[in-house]
PDB file of C-alpha atoms in Angstrom:
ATOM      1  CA  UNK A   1     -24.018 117.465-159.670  1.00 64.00           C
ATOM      2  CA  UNK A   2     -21.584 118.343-162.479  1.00 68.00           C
ATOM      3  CA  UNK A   3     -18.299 119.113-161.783  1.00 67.00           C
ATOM      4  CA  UNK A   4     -15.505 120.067-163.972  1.00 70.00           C
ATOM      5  CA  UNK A   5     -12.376 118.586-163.178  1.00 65.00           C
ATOM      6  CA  UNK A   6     -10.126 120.730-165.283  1.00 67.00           C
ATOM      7  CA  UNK A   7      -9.691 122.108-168.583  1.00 69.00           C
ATOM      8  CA  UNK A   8      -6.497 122.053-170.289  1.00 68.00           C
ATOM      9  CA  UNK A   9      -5.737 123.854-173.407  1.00 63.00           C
ATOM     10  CA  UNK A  10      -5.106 121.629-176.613  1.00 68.00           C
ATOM     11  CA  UNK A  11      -3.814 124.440-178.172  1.00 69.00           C
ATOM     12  CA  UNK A  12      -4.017 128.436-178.640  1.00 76.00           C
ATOM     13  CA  UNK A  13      -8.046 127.782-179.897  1.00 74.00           C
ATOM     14  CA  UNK A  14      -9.319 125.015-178.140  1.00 68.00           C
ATOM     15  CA  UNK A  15      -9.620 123.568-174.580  1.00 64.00           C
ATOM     16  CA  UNK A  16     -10.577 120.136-172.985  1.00 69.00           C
ATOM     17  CA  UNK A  17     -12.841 120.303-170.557  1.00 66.00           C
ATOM     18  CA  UNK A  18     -12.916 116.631-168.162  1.00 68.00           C
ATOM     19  CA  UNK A  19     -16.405 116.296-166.356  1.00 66.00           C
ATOM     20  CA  UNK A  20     -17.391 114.495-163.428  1.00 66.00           C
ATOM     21  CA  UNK A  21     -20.828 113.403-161.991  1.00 61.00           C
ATOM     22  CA  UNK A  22     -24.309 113.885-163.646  1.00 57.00           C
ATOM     23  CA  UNK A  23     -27.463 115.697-162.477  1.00 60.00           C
ATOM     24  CA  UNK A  24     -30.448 114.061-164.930  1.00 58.00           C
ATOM     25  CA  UNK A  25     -30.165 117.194-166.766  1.00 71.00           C
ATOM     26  CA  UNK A  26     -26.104 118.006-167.851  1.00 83.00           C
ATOM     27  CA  UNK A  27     -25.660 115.551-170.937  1.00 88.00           C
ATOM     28  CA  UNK A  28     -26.481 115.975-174.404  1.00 90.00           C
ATOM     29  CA  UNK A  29     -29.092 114.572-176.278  1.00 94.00           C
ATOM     30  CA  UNK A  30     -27.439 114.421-179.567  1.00 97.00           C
ATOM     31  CA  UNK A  31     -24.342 114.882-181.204  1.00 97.00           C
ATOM     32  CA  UNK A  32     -23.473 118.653-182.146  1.00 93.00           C
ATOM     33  CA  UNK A  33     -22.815 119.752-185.580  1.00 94.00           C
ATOM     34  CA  UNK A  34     -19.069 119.538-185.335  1.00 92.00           C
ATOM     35  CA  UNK A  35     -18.802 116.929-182.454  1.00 95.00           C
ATOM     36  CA  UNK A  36     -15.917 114.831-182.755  1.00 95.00           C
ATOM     37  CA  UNK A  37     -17.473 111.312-182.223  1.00 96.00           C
ATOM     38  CA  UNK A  38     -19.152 112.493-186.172  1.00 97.00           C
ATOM     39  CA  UNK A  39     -18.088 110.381-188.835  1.00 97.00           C
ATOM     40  CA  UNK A  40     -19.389 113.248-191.408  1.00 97.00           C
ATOM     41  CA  UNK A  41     -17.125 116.358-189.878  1.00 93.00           C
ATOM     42  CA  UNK A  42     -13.824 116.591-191.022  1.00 93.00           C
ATOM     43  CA  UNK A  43     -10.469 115.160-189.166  1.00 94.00           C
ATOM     44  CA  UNK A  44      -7.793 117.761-187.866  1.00 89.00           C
ATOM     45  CA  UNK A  45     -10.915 120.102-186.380  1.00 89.00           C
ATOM     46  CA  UNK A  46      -9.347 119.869-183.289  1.00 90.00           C
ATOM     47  CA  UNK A  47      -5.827 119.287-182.739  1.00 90.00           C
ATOM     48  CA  UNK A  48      -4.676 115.391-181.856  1.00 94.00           C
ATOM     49  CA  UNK A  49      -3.486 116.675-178.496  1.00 91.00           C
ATOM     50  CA  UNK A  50      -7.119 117.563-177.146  1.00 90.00           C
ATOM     51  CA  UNK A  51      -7.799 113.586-178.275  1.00 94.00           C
ATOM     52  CA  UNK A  52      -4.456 112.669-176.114  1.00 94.00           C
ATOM     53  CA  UNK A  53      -5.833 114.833-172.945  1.00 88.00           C
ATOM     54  CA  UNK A  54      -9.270 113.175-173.193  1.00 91.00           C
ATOM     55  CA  UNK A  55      -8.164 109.560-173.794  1.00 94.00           C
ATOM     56  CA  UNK A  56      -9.200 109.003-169.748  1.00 90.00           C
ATOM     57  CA  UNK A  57     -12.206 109.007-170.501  1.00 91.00           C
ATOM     58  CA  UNK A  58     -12.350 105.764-172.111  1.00 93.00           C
ATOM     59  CA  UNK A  59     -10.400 103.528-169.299  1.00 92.00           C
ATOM     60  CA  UNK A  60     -12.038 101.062-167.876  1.00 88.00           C
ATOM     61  CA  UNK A  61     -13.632 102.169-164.623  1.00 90.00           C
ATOM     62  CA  UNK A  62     -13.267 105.903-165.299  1.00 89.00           C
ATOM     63  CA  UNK A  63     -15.561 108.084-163.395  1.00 85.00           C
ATOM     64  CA  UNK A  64     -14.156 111.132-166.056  1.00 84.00           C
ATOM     65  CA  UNK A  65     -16.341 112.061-169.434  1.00 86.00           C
ATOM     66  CA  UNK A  66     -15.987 113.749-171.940  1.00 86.00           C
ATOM     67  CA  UNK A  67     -17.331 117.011-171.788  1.00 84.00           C
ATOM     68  CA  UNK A  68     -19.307 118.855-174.355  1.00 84.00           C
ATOM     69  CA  UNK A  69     -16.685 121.485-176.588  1.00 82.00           C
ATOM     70  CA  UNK A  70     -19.702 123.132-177.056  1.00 81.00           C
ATOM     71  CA  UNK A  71     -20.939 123.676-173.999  1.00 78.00           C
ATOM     72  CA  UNK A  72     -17.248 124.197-172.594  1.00 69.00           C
ATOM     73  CA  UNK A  73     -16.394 124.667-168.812  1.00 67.00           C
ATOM     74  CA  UNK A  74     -19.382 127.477-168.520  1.00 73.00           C
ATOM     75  CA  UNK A  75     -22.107 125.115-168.441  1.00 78.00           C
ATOM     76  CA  UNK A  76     -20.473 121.925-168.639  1.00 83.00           C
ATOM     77  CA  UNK A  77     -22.446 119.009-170.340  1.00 85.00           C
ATOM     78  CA  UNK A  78     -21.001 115.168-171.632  1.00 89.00           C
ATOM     79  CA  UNK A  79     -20.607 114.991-175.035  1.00 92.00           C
ATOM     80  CA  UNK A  80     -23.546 112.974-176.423  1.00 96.00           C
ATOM     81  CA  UNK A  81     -21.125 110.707-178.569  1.00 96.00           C
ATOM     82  CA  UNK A  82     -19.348 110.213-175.357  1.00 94.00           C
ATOM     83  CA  UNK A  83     -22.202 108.473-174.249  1.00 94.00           C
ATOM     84  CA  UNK A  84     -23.113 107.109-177.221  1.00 95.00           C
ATOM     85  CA  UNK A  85     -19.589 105.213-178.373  1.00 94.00           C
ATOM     86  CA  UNK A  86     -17.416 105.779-175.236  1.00 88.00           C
ATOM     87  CA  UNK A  87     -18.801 105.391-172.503  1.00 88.00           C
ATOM     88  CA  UNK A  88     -19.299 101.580-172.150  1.00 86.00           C
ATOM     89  CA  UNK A  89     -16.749 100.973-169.206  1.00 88.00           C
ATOM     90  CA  UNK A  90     -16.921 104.188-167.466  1.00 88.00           C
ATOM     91  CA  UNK A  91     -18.018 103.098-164.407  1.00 89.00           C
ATOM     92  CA  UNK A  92     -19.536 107.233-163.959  1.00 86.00           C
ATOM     93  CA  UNK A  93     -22.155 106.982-166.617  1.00 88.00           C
ATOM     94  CA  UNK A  94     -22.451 103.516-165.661  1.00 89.00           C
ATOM     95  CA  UNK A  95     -23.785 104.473-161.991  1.00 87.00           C
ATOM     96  CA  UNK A  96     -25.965 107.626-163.373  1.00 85.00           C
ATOM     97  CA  UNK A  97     -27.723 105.310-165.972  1.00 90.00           C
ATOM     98  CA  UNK A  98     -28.272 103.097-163.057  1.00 90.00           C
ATOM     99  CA  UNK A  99     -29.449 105.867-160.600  1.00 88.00           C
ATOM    100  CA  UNK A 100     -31.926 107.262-162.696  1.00 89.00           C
ATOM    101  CA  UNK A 101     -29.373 109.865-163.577  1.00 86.00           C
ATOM    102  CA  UNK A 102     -28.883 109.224-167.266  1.00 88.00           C
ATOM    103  CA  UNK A 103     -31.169 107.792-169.470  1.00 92.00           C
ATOM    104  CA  UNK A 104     -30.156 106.201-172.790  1.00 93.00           C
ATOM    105  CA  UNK A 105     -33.562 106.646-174.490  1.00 95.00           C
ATOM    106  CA  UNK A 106     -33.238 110.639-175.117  1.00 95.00           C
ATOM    107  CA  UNK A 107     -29.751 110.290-176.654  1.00 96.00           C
ATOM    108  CA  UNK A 108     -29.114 109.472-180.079  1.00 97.00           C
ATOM    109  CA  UNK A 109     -27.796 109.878-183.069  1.00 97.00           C
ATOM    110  CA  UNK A 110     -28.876 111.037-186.932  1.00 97.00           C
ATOM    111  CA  UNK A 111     -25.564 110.230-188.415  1.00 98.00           C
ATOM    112  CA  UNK A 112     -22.691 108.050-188.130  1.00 98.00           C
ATOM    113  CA  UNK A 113     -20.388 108.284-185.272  1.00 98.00           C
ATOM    114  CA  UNK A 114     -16.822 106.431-184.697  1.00 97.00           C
ATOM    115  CA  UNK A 115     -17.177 103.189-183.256  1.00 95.00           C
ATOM    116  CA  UNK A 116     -14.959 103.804-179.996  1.00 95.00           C
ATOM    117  CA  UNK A 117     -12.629 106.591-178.410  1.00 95.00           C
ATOM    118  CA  UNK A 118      -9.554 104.526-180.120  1.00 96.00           C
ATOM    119  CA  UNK A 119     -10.909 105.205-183.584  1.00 97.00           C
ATOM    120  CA  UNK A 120     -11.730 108.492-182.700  1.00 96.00           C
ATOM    121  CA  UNK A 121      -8.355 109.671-181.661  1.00 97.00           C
ATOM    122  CA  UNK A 122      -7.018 107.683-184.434  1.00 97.00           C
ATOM    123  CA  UNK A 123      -9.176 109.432-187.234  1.00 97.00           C
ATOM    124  CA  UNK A 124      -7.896 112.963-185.829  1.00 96.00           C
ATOM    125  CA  UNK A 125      -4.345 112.105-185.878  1.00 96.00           C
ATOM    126  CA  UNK A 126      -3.139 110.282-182.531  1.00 98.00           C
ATOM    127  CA  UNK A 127      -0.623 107.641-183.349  1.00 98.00           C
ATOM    128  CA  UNK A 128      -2.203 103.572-183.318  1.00 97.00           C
ATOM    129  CA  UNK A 129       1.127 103.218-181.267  1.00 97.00           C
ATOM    130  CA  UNK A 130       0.699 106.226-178.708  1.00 98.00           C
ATOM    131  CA  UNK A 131       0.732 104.886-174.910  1.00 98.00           C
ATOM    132  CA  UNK A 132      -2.097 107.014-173.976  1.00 96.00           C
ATOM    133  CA  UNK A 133      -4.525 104.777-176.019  1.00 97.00           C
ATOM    134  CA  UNK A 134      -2.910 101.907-174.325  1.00 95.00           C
ATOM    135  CA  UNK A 135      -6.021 101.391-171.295  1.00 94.00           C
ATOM    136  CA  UNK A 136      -8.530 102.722-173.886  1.00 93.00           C
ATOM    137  CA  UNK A 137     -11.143 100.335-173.948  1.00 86.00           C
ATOM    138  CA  UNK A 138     -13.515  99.883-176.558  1.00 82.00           C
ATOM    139  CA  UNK A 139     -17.319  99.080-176.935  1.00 78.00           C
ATOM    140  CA  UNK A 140     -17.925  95.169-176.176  1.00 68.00           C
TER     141      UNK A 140
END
């Protein structure tokens, strides 16, 4: 089951919505048209404090994803480049994909996406330096 663990405002237009658990059904297949994780969309999109809320999500041994901004809190969903480029130590996704719950075959990608959270974040203006990057942990 999906379960949204909050959502926090990033600003007065957008929200970050933190996910937990996975029913087979509640991820994306492929990156949306302005996802964040897109190399081709442009930086500053959404503001570098919705990056700073989200950061959890790449910790090692997170059970937290990133949720969907398109889908929001409604209908929550993880964000397919989530699973695509952040999602390599979070021990959630790690547990679906080994329950059956998540399977890595329906989700890809048509177009380039950042190569971790860290670059991610950095791209739409979080400081190299900023602490909450600090337990970030990106792609082996």
């Amino acid at each position: 089951m999906v379960e949204v663990i909050r959502a926090r405002p990033a600003d007065n237009e957008h929200q970050v919505v933190t996910l937990s658990g996975c029913d087979g059904r509640s991820y994306r297949r492929k990156p949306c048209p302005h996802c964040p994780w897109r190399m081709d969309q442009p930086t500053g999109r959404f503001p570098a404090q919705a990056f700073r809320h989200s950061a959890e999500t790449a910790y090692d041994m997170s059970d937290h994803r990133f949720g969907c901004h398109m889908s929001g809190a409604k209908k929550p969903e993880t964000c397919a480049g989530f699973i695509l480029r952040g999602a390599t130590h979070n021990v959630g996704v790690r547990l679906d994909l080994m329950r059956g719950r998540l399977d890595l075959d329906e989700v890809s990608s048509d177009v380039p996406l950042y190569s971790s959270y860290r670059a991610m974040a950095e791209a739409n203006g979080v400081a190299p330096d900023d602490p909450i990057l600090a337990n970030c942990r990106d792609p082996d």
